[in-house]
């Protein structure tokens, strides 16, 4: 079968590889749709120590498809089932799992290999983070399950309430998910970005928008955003959805006294950011870092997709054939699109 292999930064190759056979507890899935994401782009550019401990490695982690074979002991799935799976599963018994912080699991098992004609889902993910999907849910719309699950995690940590004002700093795919889910909680959303196309998408989704083009510092950006907040005092919740330290600072500057910042986007390793300690103290800010997902959030995300409360296709720039993966990643890097769905 055909599968993309990652050999190092900038080196992705579509190769012929052996078709996998599921072991005990595993299932084989014919991939019907695989989605690109920001993590794919970052990994393609600079590698990823957690996702790719050894090279070459299979590539991609957002997918949906049809079960073609089941391993010994599998009872919850059968050949022909339409399924979607998250890209990892916690062990359930380490220190982090024992205190309910499964996203911080010390033995998190990852799954890569979505950009291929077939993928083997390992036992732990079959048991905890794989779901059947209804015939009414298109494979393409189900594929972005993993990022939606992480945003569900972020929303859960945010404390957003009915009537809150929320600023979303960054209107890419993650930002668009935050806009929709914050609205489902009854919040009024302000989205800020420098991309006209992303801002247009945010506006179409019902957010008020702020174009940050020409502004330089986090303080300048936040000041313009805060003009749209009640009394100009800032947001109840500010979300960072870019993954840059300066945008983390921008999000903190968007807070009203007593507000909460959800610092979501993964930054480069060892990248510091600054916080005004006086404001942190006297304005009683809450800053929350949010990473990855947990099985309960994956389950909620599947429900959102299956019921149509969240349209997975709303994130898609274009549907392309599998051969277009590298072209799609390069287009993302140049700002030509934010998420592509590839059909093997």
Coordinates of C-alpha atoms in Angstrom, one line a residue:
X1 CA 0.0 0.0 0.0
X2 CA 1.0 3.6 -0.3
X3 CA 2.0 5.6 2.8
X4 CA 3.9 8.7 3.6
X5 CA 7.2 8.3 5.5
X6 CA 8.9 11.1 7.3
X7 CA 12.7 11.0 7.1
X8 CA 13.4 14.4 8.7
X9 CA 12.6 18.1 8.4
X10 CA 11.4 18.8 4.9
X11 CA 11.7 15.2 3.8
X12 CA 8.4 13.4 3.3
X13 CA 8.1 10.5 0.8
X14 CA 5.1 8.6 -0.5
X15 CA 6.3 5.0 -0.6
X16 CA 5.1 1.5 -1.0
X17 CA 5.0 -0.3 2.4
X18 CA 3.7 -3.6 3.7
X19 CA 0.0 -3.7 4.6
X20 CA -0.3 -4.1 8.4
X21 CA -2.0 -6.9 10.2
X22 CA -3.8 -6.2 13.5
X23 CA -2.5 -7.9 16.6
X24 CA -4.5 -8.8 19.7
X25 CA -6.8 -5.9 20.6
X26 CA -6.0 -4.0 17.4
X27 CA -8.0 -3.1 14.3
X28 CA -7.1 -2.3 10.7
X29 CA -8.8 0.7 9.1
X30 CA -8.9 1.7 5.5
X31 CA -8.3 5.4 5.6
X32 CA -11.1 7.3 3.8
X33 CA -10.1 10.8 4.8
X34 CA -7.0 12.3 6.5
X35 CA -6.6 15.9 7.6
X36 CA -3.6 18.2 7.8
X37 CA -3.0 20.3 10.9
X38 CA -0.6 22.8 12.4
X39 CA 1.3 20.1 14.2
X40 CA 1.8 18.3 10.9
X41 CA 3.3 21.5 9.4
X42 CA 5.5 22.2 12.4
X43 CA 6.7 18.5 12.4
X44 CA 7.3 18.7 8.6
X45 CA 9.5 21.8 9.1
X46 CA 11.4 20.9 12.2
X47 CA 10.6 17.4 13.3
X48 CA 9.0 16.3 16.6
X49 CA 10.8 14.5 19.4
X50 CA 7.6 13.0 20.9
X51 CA 5.8 12.0 17.8
X52 CA 8.8 10.7 15.9
X53 CA 11.3 9.2 18.4
X54 CA 12.9 7.2 15.5
X55 CA 13.1 7.9 11.8
X56 CA 11.9 7.2 9.2
X57 CA 8.3 7.2 10.6
X58 CA 4.7 7.1 9.4
X59 CA 3.1 10.6 9.2
X60 CA -0.3 12.1 10.1
X61 CA -2.8 11.6 12.9
X62 CA -6.2 12.9 11.9
X63 CA -8.3 10.4 10.0
X64 CA -11.5 8.4 9.6
X65 CA -12.3 5.2 7.7
X66 CA -13.7 1.7 7.6
X67 CA -12.6 -1.3 9.6
X68 CA -11.2 -3.9 7.3
X69 CA -9.8 -6.4 9.9
X70 CA -10.0 -7.0 13.6
X71 CA -7.5 -8.5 15.9
X72 CA -8.0 -11.3 18.5
X73 CA -10.2 -10.2 21.4
X74 CA -11.8 -7.2 19.7
X75 CA -15.5 -7.2 20.5
X76 CA -16.7 -3.6 20.1
X77 CA -15.9 -3.3 16.4
X78 CA -16.5 -5.3 13.3
X79 CA -15.4 -5.3 9.7
X80 CA -17.3 -2.7 7.8
X81 CA -17.8 -0.3 10.8
X82 CA -17.3 3.4 10.0
X83 CA -14.9 4.7 12.6
X84 CA -12.8 7.7 13.8
X85 CA -10.0 7.6 16.3
X86 CA -8.0 10.0 18.4
X87 CA -4.2 10.1 18.0
X88 CA -3.3 8.8 21.5
X89 CA -4.5 7.1 24.6
X90 CA -3.4 7.5 28.3
X91 CA -2.2 4.5 30.2
X92 CA -4.7 4.9 33.0
X93 CA -2.3 3.9 35.9
X94 CA 0.5 6.5 36.1
X95 CA 0.7 9.4 38.6
X96 CA -1.0 11.8 36.2
X97 CA -3.8 9.4 35.2
X98 CA -4.4 8.6 38.9
X99 CA -5.3 12.2 39.7
X100 CA -7.4 12.7 36.6
X101 CA -4.9 14.6 34.5
X102 CA -4.8 12.1 31.6
X103 CA -3.5 14.7 29.1
X104 CA -0.3 14.7 31.2
X105 CA 0.0 10.9 31.1
X106 CA 3.6 9.7 31.6
X107 CA 3.1 6.8 29.2
X108 CA 0.9 8.4 26.5
X109 CA 0.7 6.2 23.5
X110 CA 0.7 8.0 20.2
X111 CA -0.6 6.9 16.7
X112 CA 0.9 8.1 13.5
X113 CA 0.4 7.0 9.9
X114 CA -2.9 8.6 8.8
X115 CA -1.5 9.7 5.4
X116 CA -1.8 6.3 4.0
X117 CA -4.2 3.8 2.5
X118 CA -4.4 1.8 5.7
X119 CA -3.6 2.3 9.4
X120 CA -3.4 -0.1 12.4
X121 CA -5.0 1.3 15.5
X122 CA -3.2 0.0 18.7
X123 CA -5.1 -1.8 21.5
X124 CA -5.1 1.1 24.0
X125 CA -6.5 3.6 21.5
X126 CA -9.1 1.0 20.3
X127 CA -10.3 0.5 23.8
X128 CA -10.3 4.2 24.9
X129 CA -10.4 6.6 22.0
X130 CA -12.0 4.9 18.9
X131 CA -15.6 5.4 18.0
X132 CA -18.2 4.3 15.4
X133 CA -19.7 7.2 13.5
X134 CA -23.1 7.4 11.8
X135 CA -23.7 7.1 8.1
X136 CA -24.9 10.7 8.2
X137 CA -21.4 11.9 9.2
X138 CA -19.0 12.2 6.2
X139 CA -15.5 10.8 6.6
X140 CA -14.1 14.2 5.7
X141 CA -16.1 15.9 8.4
X142 CA -15.1 13.3 11.0
X143 CA -11.3 13.4 10.3
X144 CA -10.5 16.5 12.5
X145 CA -11.6 14.7 15.7
X146 CA -8.2 15.1 17.4
X147 CA -7.9 19.0 17.3
X148 CA -11.6 19.4 18.2
X149 CA -11.0 17.1 21.2
X150 CA -8.2 19.4 22.4
X151 CA -10.4 22.5 22.0
X152 CA -13.1 20.8 24.0
X153 CA -10.4 20.4 26.7
X154 CA -9.6 24.1 26.4
X155 CA -13.2 25.1 26.7
X156 CA -13.7 22.9 29.7
X157 CA -10.7 24.6 31.4
X158 CA -11.8 28.1 30.4
X159 CA -14.8 28.4 32.7
X160 CA -16.7 30.3 29.9
X161 CA -20.3 31.1 31.0
X162 CA -23.5 32.3 29.4
X163 CA -23.1 36.0 28.5
X164 CA -19.3 36.1 28.8
X165 CA -17.1 38.0 26.4
X166 CA -14.4 35.9 24.9
X167 CA -11.5 37.0 22.8
X168 CA -9.8 34.5 20.5
X169 CA -6.3 35.5 19.5
X170 CA -5.7 33.7 16.2
X171 CA -8.4 32.7 13.8
X172 CA -6.9 29.6 12.2
X173 CA -8.5 26.2 12.5
X174 CA -8.0 26.1 16.3
X175 CA -9.3 29.6 16.7
X176 CA -12.4 28.8 14.5
X177 CA -13.1 25.8 16.8
X178 CA -12.8 28.0 19.9
X179 CA -15.2 30.5 18.3
X180 CA -17.9 27.9 17.7
X181 CA -17.6 26.1 21.0
X182 CA -17.5 29.4 23.0
X183 CA -20.7 30.4 21.2
X184 CA -22.3 27.1 22.1
X185 CA -21.7 28.1 25.7
X186 CA -23.5 31.3 25.2
X187 CA -20.5 33.7 24.9
X188 CA -20.0 36.7 22.7
X189 CA -16.8 36.2 20.7
X190 CA -14.2 38.7 19.4
X191 CA -11.6 37.2 17.0
X192 CA -8.3 38.8 16.2
X193 CA -5.9 38.0 13.4
X194 CA -3.8 39.5 10.6
X195 CA -5.2 37.3 7.8
X196 CA -8.2 38.7 5.8
X197 CA -9.4 35.2 4.8
X198 CA -9.3 34.0 8.4
X199 CA -11.1 37.0 9.7
X200 CA -13.7 36.7 7.0
X201 CA -14.3 33.1 8.2
X202 CA -14.5 34.2 11.8
X203 CA -17.0 36.9 10.9
X204 CA -19.1 34.5 8.9
X205 CA -19.2 32.3 12.1
X206 CA -20.7 35.2 14.0
X207 CA -17.6 36.7 15.7
X208 CA -16.8 40.4 15.8
X209 CA -13.4 40.8 14.3
X210 CA -10.2 42.8 14.8
X211 CA -7.6 43.2 12.1
X212 CA -4.2 43.5 13.7
X213 CA -2.3 44.3 10.5
X214 CA 0.3 47.0 11.2
X215 CA 0.3 46.6 14.9
X216 CA 3.5 45.5 16.5
X217 CA 3.5 44.9 20.2
X218 CA 1.2 42.7 22.3
X219 CA 0.1 45.8 24.2
X220 CA -0.9 47.6 21.0
X221 CA -2.8 44.5 19.7
X222 CA -4.6 44.0 23.0
X223 CA -5.6 47.7 23.2
X224 CA -7.3 47.5 19.9
X225 CA -9.1 44.3 20.8
X226 CA -10.2 45.6 24.1
X227 CA -12.0 48.5 22.4
X228 CA -14.8 46.0 21.6
X229 CA -15.1 44.6 25.1
X230 CA -17.6 45.8 27.6
X231 CA -16.4 49.1 29.1
X232 CA -13.1 48.6 27.2
X233 CA -11.9 46.7 30.3
X234 CA -11.0 43.4 28.6
X235 CA -12.5 40.0 28.2
X236 CA -13.8 37.5 30.7
X237 CA -11.8 34.8 28.9
X238 CA -8.9 35.3 26.4
X239 CA -7.8 32.4 24.3
X240 CA -4.4 32.1 22.6
X241 CA -4.7 29.9 19.5
X242 CA -1.4 30.6 17.6
X243 CA 1.5 29.2 19.5
X244 CA 3.8 32.2 19.7
X245 CA 5.0 33.8 23.0
X246 CA 4.1 37.3 21.9
X247 CA 0.5 36.2 21.3
X248 CA 0.5 34.6 24.7
X249 CA 1.4 38.0 26.1
X250 CA -1.3 39.6 23.9
X251 CA -3.9 37.2 25.3
X252 CA -3.0 38.1 28.9
X253 CA -3.3 41.9 28.1
X254 CA -6.8 41.2 26.8
X255 CA -8.1 40.2 30.2
X256 CA -10.4 42.2 32.4
X257 CA -9.7 42.1 36.2
X258 CA -10.4 38.6 37.4
X259 CA -10.3 37.2 33.9
X260 CA -8.9 33.9 32.6
X261 CA -6.4 33.3 29.8
X262 CA -6.4 29.9 28.1
X263 CA -2.8 29.6 26.7
X264 CA -3.4 26.9 24.2
X265 CA -1.0 27.1 21.2
X266 CA 2.3 25.1 21.7
X267 CA 5.3 27.4 21.5
X268 CA 8.9 26.6 20.4
X269 CA 10.9 24.7 23.1
X270 CA 12.1 26.9 26.0
X271 CA 10.4 30.0 24.7
X272 CA 9.7 32.5 27.6
X273 CA 7.0 35.1 27.8
X274 CA 6.4 38.0 30.1
X275 CA 3.7 38.7 32.6
X276 CA 3.2 41.9 34.5
X277 CA 3.5 40.7 38.1
X278 CA 1.6 43.7 39.5
X279 CA -1.3 43.1 37.2
X280 CA -1.3 39.4 37.9
X281 CA -1.6 40.2 41.6
X282 CA -3.9 43.2 41.8
X283 CA -6.1 42.1 38.9
X284 CA -6.3 38.5 40.0
X285 CA -5.6 37.0 36.7
X286 CA -5.9 33.2 36.1
X287 CA -3.5 31.8 33.5
X288 CA -4.1 28.3 32.2
X289 CA -1.9 26.2 30.0
X290 CA -3.9 23.6 28.1
X291 CA -2.3 20.6 26.3
X292 CA -3.7 17.7 24.3
X293 CA -7.0 15.9 25.2
X294 CA -8.5 13.3 27.5
X295 CA -10.9 10.4 26.6
X296 CA -13.9 12.3 28.1
X297 CA -13.1 15.2 25.8
X298 CA -12.7 12.9 22.8
X299 CA -16.2 11.4 23.5
X300 CA -17.7 14.9 23.6
X301 CA -16.0 15.9 20.3
X302 CA -17.4 12.8 18.6
X303 CA -20.9 13.7 19.8
X304 CA -20.5 17.3 18.5
X305 CA -19.4 16.0 15.1
X306 CA -22.0 13.2 14.9
X307 CA -24.9 15.5 15.8
X308 CA -23.8 18.3 13.5
X309 CA -23.4 20.8 16.4
X310 CA -19.9 21.3 15.0
X311 CA -19.3 20.9 11.3
X312 CA -15.9 19.4 10.6
X313 CA -16.0 20.5 7.0
X314 CA -16.2 24.2 8.1
X315 CA -12.5 24.0 8.7
X316 CA -11.6 22.5 5.3
X317 CA -9.8 24.7 2.7
X318 CA -10.0 22.0 0.0
X319 CA -10.3 18.2 -0.5
X320 CA -7.3 16.8 -2.4
X321 CA -5.8 13.4 -3.3
X322 CA -3.2 11.8 -1.1
X323 CA -0.4 12.7 -3.4
X324 CA -1.0 16.4 -2.6
X325 CA 0.2 16.2 1.0
X326 CA 3.6 18.0 0.6
X327 CA 1.9 20.6 -1.7
X328 CA -0.8 21.1 1.0
X329 CA 1.7 21.6 3.8
X330 CA 3.6 24.1 1.7
X331 CA 0.4 25.9 0.9
X332 CA -0.3 26.1 4.7
X333 CA 3.1 27.5 5.3
X334 CA 2.4 30.3 2.8
X335 CA -1.0 31.1 4.2
X336 CA -2.9 29.8 1.2
X337 CA -5.1 27.5 3.3
X338 CA -5.5 26.3 6.9
X339 CA -6.6 22.7 6.7
X340 CA -6.7 20.2 3.8
X341 CA -8.5 16.9 3.7
X342 CA -6.7 14.2 1.7
X343 CA -8.4 11.2 0.2
X344 CA -6.3 8.1 -0.2

